[in-house]
Short mmCIF file of C-alpha atoms in Angstrom, two decimals:
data_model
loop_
_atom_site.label_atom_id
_atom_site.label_comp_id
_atom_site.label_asym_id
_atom_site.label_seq_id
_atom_site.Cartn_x
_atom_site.Cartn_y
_atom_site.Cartn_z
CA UNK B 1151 6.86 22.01 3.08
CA UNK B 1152 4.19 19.45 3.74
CA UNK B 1153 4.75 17.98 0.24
CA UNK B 1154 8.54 17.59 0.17
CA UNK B 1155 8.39 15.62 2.88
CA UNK B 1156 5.70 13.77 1.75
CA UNK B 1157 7.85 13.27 -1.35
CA UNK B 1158 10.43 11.90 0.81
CA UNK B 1159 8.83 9.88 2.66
CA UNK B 1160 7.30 8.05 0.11
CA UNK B 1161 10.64 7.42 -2.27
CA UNK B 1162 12.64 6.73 1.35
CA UNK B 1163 9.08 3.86 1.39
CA UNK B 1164 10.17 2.54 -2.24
CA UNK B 1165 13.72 2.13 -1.52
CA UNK B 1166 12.65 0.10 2.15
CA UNK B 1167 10.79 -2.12 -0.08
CA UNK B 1168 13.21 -2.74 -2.67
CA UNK B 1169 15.73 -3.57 0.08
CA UNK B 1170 13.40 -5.60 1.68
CA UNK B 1171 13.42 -3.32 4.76
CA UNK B 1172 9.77 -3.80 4.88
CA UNK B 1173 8.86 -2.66 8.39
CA UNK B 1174 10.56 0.58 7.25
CA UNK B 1175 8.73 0.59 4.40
CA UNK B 1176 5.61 0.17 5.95
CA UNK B 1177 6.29 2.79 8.28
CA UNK B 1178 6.99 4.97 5.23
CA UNK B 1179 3.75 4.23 3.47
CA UNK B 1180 1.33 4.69 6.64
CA UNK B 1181 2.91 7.91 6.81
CA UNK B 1182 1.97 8.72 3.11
CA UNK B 1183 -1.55 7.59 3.82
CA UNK B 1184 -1.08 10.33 6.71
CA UNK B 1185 -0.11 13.31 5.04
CA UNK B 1186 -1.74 12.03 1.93
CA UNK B 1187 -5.02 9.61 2.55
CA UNK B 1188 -5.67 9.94 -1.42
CA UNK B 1189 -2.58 8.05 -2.50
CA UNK B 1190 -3.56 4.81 -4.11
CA UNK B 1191 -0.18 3.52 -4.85
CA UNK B 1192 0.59 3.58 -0.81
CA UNK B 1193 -2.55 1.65 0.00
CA UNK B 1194 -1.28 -0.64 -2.49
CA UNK B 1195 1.80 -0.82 -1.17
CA UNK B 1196 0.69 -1.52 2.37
CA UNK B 1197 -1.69 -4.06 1.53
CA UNK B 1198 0.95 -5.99 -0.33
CA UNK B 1199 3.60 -5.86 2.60
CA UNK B 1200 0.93 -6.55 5.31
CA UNK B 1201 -0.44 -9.77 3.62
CA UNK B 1202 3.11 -11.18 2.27
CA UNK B 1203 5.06 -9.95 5.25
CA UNK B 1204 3.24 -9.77 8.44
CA UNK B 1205 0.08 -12.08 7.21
CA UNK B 1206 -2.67 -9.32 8.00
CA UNK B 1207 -5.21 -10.23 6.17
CA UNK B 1208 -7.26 -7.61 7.93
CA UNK B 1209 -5.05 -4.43 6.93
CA UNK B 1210 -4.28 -5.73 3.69
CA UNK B 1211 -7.94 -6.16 2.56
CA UNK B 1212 -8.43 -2.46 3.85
CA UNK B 1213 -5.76 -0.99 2.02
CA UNK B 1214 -6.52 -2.76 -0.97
CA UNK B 1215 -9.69 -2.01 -1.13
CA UNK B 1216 -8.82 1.74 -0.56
CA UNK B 1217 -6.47 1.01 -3.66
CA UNK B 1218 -9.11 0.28 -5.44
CA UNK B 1219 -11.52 2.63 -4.74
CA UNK B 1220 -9.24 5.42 -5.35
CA UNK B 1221 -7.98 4.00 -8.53
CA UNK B 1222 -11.14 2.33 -10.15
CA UNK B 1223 -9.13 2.15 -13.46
CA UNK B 1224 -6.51 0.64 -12.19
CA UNK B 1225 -4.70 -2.20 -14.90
CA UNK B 1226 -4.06 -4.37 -12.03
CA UNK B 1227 -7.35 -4.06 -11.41
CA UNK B 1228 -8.73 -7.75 -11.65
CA UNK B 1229 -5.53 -9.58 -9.95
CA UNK B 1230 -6.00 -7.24 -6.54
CA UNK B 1231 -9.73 -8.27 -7.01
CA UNK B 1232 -8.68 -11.51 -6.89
CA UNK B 1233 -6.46 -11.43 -4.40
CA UNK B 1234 -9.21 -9.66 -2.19
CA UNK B 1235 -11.18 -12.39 -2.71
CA UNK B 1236 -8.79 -15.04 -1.64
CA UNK B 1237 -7.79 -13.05 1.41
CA UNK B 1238 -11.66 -12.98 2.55
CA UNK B 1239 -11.94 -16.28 2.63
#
């Protein structure tokens, strides 16, 4: 049961983001990182929306760097480096 609603949660997250509903998205993706602290793509996701929506730099260089870490093979790989090193400026 715990990973249907997981499921859900996360594709009710994409759809918040894609409407630009990005509180509810947010709220969507910290629940994935809930149920789910392994999933890379919802650090990602939260570390995008809290440094180009809200301006935390401080969550988005956590959740990016958890992106990372969990996906060290990631092909975005060098621009969210770079991005992490602008925001930790």
């Amino acid at each position: 049961v715990a990973f249907i609603n997981y499921d859900k949660v996360k594709i009710v997250g994409r759809i918040f983001a894609k409407e630009k509903r990005y509180k509810e998205a947010a709220k969507n993706f910290e629940e994935c990182v809930k149920l789910n602290p392994e999933d890379a793509n919802a650090h990602y996701n939260l570390g995008v929306i809290y440094q180009y929506e809200y301006g935390d730099r401080k969550a988005a260089i956590y959740h990016l760097k958890k992106y990372l870490e969990l996906e060290p093979k990631a092909k975005d790989r060098k621009d969210v480096e770079f991005l992490l090193e602008l925001l930790e400026r």
